[in-house]
Short mmCIF file of C-alpha atoms in Angstrom, two decimals:
data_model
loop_
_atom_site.label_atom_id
_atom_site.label_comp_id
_atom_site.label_asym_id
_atom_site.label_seq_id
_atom_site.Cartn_x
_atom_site.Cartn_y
_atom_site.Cartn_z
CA UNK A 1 0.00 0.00 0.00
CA UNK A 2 1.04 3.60 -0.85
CA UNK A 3 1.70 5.91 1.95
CA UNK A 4 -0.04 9.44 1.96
CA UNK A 5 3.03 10.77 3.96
CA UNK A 6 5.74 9.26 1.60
CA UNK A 7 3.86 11.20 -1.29
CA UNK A 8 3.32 8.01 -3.54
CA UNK A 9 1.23 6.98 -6.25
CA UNK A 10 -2.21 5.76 -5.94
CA UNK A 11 -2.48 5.35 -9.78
CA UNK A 12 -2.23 3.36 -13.08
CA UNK A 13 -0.54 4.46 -16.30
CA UNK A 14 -2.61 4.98 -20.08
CA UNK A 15 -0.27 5.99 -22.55
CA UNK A 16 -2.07 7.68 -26.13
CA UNK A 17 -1.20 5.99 -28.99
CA UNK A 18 -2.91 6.03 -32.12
CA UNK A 19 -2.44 2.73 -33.99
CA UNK A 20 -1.13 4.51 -37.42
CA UNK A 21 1.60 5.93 -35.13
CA UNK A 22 3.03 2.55 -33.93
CA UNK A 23 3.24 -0.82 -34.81
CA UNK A 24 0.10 -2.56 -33.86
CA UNK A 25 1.67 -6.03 -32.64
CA UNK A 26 3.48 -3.82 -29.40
CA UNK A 27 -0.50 -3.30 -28.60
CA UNK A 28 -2.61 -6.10 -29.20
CA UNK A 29 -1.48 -8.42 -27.00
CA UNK A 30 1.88 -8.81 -26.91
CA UNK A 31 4.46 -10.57 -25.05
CA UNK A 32 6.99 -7.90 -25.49
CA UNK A 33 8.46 -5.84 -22.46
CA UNK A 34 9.80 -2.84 -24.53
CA UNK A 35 8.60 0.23 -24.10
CA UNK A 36 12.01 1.98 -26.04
CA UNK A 37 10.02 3.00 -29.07
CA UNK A 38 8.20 5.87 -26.77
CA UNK A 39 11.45 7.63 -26.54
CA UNK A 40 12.29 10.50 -25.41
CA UNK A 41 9.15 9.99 -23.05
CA UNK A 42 6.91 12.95 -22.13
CA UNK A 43 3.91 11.98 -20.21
CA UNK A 44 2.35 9.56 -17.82
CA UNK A 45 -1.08 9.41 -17.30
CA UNK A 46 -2.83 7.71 -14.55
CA UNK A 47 -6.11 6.25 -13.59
CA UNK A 48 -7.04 6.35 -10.04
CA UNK A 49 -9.46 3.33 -8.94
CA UNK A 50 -7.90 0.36 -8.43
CA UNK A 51 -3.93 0.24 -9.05
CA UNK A 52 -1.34 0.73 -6.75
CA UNK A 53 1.74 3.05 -7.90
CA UNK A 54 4.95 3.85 -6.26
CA UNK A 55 6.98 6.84 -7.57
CA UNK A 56 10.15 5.39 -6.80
CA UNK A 57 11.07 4.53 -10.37
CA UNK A 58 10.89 7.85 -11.41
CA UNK A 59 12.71 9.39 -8.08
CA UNK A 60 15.26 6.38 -8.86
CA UNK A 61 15.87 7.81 -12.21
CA UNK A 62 16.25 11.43 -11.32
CA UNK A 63 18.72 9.91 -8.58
CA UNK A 64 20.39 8.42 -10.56
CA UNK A 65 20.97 11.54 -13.33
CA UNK A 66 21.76 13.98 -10.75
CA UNK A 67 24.21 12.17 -8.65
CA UNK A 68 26.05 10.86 -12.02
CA UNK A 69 25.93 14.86 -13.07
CA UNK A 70 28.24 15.69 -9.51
CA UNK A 71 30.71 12.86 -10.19
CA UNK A 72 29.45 10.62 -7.21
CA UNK A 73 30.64 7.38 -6.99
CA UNK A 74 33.17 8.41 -9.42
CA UNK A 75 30.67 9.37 -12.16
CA UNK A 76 29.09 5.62 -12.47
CA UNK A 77 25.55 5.71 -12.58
CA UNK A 78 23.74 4.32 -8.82
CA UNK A 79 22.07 1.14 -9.18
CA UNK A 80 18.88 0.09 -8.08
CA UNK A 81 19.71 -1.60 -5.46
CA UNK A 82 21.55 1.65 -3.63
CA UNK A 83 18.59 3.55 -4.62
CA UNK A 84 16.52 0.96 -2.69
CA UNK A 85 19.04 0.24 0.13
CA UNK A 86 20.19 4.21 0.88
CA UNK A 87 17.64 6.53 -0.79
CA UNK A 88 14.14 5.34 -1.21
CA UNK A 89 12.10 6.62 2.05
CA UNK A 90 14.02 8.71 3.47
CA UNK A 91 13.64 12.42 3.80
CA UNK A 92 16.30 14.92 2.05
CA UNK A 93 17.92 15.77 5.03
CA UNK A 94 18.77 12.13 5.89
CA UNK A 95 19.69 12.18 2.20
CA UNK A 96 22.36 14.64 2.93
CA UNK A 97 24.01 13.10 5.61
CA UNK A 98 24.06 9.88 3.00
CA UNK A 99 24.92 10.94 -0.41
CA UNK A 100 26.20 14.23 0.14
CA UNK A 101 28.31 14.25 3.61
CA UNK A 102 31.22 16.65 2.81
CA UNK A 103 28.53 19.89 1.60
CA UNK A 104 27.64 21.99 3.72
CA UNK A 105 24.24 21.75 4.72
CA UNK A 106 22.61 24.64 2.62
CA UNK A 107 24.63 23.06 -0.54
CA UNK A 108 23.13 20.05 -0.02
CA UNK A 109 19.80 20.75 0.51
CA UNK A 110 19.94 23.03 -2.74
CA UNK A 111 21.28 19.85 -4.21
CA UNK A 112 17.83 18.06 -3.30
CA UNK A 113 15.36 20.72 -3.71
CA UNK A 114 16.70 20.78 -7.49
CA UNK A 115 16.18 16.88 -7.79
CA UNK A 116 12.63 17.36 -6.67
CA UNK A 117 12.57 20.32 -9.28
CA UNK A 118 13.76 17.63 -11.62
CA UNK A 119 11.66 14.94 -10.58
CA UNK A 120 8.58 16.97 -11.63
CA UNK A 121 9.76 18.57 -14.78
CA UNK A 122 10.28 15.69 -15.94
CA UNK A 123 7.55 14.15 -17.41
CA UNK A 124 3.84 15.59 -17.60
CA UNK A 125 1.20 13.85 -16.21
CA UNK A 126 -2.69 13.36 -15.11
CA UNK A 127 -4.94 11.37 -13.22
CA UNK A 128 -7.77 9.85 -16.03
CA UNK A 129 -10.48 8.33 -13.86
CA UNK A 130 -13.97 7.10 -14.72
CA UNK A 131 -14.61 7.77 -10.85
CA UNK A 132 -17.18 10.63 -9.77
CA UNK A 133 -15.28 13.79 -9.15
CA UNK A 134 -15.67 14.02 -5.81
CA UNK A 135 -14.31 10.42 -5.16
CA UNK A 136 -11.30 11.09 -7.26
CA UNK A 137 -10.47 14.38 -5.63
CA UNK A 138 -11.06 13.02 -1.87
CA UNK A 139 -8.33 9.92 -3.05
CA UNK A 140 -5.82 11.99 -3.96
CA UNK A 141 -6.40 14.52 -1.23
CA UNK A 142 -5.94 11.35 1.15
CA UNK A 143 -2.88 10.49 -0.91
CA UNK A 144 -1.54 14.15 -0.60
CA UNK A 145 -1.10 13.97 -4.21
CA UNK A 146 -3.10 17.20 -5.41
CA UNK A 147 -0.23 19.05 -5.88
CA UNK A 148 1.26 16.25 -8.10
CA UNK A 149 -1.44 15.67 -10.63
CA UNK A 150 -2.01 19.20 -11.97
CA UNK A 151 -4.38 17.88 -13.69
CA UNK A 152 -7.49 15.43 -13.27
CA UNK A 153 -9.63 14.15 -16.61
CA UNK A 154 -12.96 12.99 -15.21
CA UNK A 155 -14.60 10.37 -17.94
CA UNK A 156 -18.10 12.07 -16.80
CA UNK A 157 -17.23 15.38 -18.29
CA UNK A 158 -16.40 13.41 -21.66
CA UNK A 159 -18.80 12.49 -24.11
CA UNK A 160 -17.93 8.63 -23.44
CA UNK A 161 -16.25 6.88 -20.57
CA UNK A 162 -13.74 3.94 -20.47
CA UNK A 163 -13.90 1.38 -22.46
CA UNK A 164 -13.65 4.11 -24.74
CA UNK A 165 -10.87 6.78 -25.49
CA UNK A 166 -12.23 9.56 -24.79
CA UNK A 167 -10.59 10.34 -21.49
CA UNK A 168 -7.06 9.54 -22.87
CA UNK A 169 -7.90 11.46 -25.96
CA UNK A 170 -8.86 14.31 -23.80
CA UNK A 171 -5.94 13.96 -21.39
CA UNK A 172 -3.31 14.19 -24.23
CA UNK A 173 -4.54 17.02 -25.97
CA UNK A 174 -4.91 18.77 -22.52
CA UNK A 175 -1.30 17.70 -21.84
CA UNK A 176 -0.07 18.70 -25.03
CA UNK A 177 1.62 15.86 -25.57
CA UNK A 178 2.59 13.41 -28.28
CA UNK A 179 0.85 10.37 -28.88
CA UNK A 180 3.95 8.59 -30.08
CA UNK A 181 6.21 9.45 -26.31
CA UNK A 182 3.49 8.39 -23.86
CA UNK A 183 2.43 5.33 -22.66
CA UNK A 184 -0.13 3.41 -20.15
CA UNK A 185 -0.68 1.26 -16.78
CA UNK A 186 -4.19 0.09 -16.03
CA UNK A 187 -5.58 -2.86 -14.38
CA UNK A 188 -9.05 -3.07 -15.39
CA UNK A 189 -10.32 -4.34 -18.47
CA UNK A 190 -12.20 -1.32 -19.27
CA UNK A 191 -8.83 1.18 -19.44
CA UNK A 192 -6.87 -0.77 -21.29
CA UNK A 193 -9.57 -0.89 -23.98
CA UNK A 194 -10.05 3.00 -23.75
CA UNK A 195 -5.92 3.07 -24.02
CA UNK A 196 -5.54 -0.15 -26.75
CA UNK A 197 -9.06 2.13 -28.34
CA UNK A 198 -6.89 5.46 -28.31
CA UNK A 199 -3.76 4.12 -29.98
CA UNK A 200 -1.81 3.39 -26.68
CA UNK A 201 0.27 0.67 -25.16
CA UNK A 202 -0.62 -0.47 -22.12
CA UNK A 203 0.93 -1.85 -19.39
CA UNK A 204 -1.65 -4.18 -17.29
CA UNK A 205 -1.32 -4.45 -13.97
CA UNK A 206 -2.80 -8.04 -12.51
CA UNK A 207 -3.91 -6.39 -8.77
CA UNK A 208 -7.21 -7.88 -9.68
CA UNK A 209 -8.05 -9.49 -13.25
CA UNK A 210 -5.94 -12.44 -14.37
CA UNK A 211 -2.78 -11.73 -16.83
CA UNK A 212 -4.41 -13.49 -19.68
CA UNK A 213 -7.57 -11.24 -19.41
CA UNK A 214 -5.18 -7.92 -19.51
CA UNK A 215 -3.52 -9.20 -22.27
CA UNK A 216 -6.29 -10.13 -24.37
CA UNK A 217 -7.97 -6.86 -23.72
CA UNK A 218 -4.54 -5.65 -25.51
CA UNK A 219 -2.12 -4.50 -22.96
CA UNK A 220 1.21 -4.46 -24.30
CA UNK A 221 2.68 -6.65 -20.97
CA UNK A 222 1.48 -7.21 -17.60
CA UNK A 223 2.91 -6.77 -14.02
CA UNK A 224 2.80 -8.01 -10.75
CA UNK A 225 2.95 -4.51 -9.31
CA UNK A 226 5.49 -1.63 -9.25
CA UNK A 227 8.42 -3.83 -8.33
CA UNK A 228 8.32 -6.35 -11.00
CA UNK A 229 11.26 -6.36 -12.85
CA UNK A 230 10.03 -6.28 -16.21
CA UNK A 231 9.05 -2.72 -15.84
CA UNK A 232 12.28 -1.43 -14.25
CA UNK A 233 13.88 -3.07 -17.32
CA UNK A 234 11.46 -1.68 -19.64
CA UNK A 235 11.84 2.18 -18.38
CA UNK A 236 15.46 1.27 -17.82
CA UNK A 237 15.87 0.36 -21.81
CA UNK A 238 13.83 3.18 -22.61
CA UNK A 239 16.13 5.82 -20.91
CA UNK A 240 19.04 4.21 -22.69
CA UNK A 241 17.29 4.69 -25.97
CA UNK A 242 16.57 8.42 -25.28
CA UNK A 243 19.95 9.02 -24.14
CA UNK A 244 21.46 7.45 -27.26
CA UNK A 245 18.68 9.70 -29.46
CA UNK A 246 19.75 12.32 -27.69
CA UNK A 247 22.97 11.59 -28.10
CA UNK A 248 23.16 11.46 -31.85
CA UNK A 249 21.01 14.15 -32.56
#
């Protein structure tokens, strides 16, 4: 379970993808873990009902960038398991005394309050709920996650609901964001037919319907939850293929 106080994700992930912008076999059903041919990735978007979602991926990433950025540990990149082991949980001034015990306080503290500047420049994102407004703004009140999801797309004030795309659709063009560099999590059969309906991958996440239902509805791979490996791997080889873009560009 997410903790309000630790300022993770009650959410799932639908990414926007119309199916003349990829290839249709990374949405209907396939076994594939790759996510690389979002990249560079702009935008998550998340339901609200029903999947659990920890933040720590993305706070492991912007970790990982930061620290590499300063030269620490000699300039080679933190692995997950020190981002599990010495950062994840703990507050930034613990994370001081940690990573960062020859700065001076202040310096240090700058050092973090960037990485949470970081952390939420870098990649846009909404909650996309078929839940009643009022429902989906007292769950992420509880969840102390207002601040975090700028911006809420309530199915009810679309002309259709999941299983269609509307609320996808809506989110993305709200976002601003490419179809083609954002993709999806959703554990109902419902979302990933509005995200598979809107062009998107989908990640399914098996918290309550079987894998072989997610993937039949179309979702591109299914998880366990937020710690299953395949999607570490899968944002991991995504990152790789932006930076290599990026790097050729």
């Amino acid at each position: 379970m997410i903790k309000a106080a630790e300022s993770h994700t009650l959410v799932k992930l639908c990414f926007v993808v119309y199916f003349g912008g990829i290839n249709k076999s990374f949405i209907l059903g396939s076994s594939s873990s790759s996510l690389s041919f979002l990249a560079p990735l702009e935008a998550i978007l998340f339901d609200i009902d029903g999947t659990l979602c920890d933040s720590d991926p993305i706070h492991y990433h912007a970790f990982r960038e930061m620290l590499q950025e300063i030269g620490f540990n000699g300039g080679a990149p933190i692995t997950e398991e020190f981002f599990i082991q010495r950062i994840s949980g703990k507050h930034n001034e613990q994370l001081c005394e940690v990573l960062l015990p020859d700065w001076d306080f202040p310096r240090a503290m700058k050092f973090m309050y960037d990485k949470e500047a970081f952390f939420h420049r870098g990649l846009k994102r909404a909650a996309v709920t078929n839940a009643p407004k009022p429902n989906a703004e007292l769950l992420l009140s509880m969840l102390c996650l207002e601040d975090y999801f700028k911006t809420l797309v309530l199915a009810e004030e679309c002309n259709r609901v999941k299983p269609f795309p509307d609320p996808y659709l809506k989110a993305l063009v709200t976002l601003g964001v490419s179809n083609k560099h954002t993709f999806v999590f959703e554990d109902s059969i419902s979302g990933i037919k509005a995200g598979v309906g809107a062009g998107m991958p989908v990640v399914g996440l098996a918290t309550r319907n079987p894998e072989e239902l997610l993937l039949e509805a179309g979702a591109i791979f299914v998880i366990k939850d937020f710690d299953d490996p395949k999607l570490w791997s899968a944002l991991e080889e995504l990152e790789n293929k932006a930076e290599i873009s990026s790097g050729t560009s």
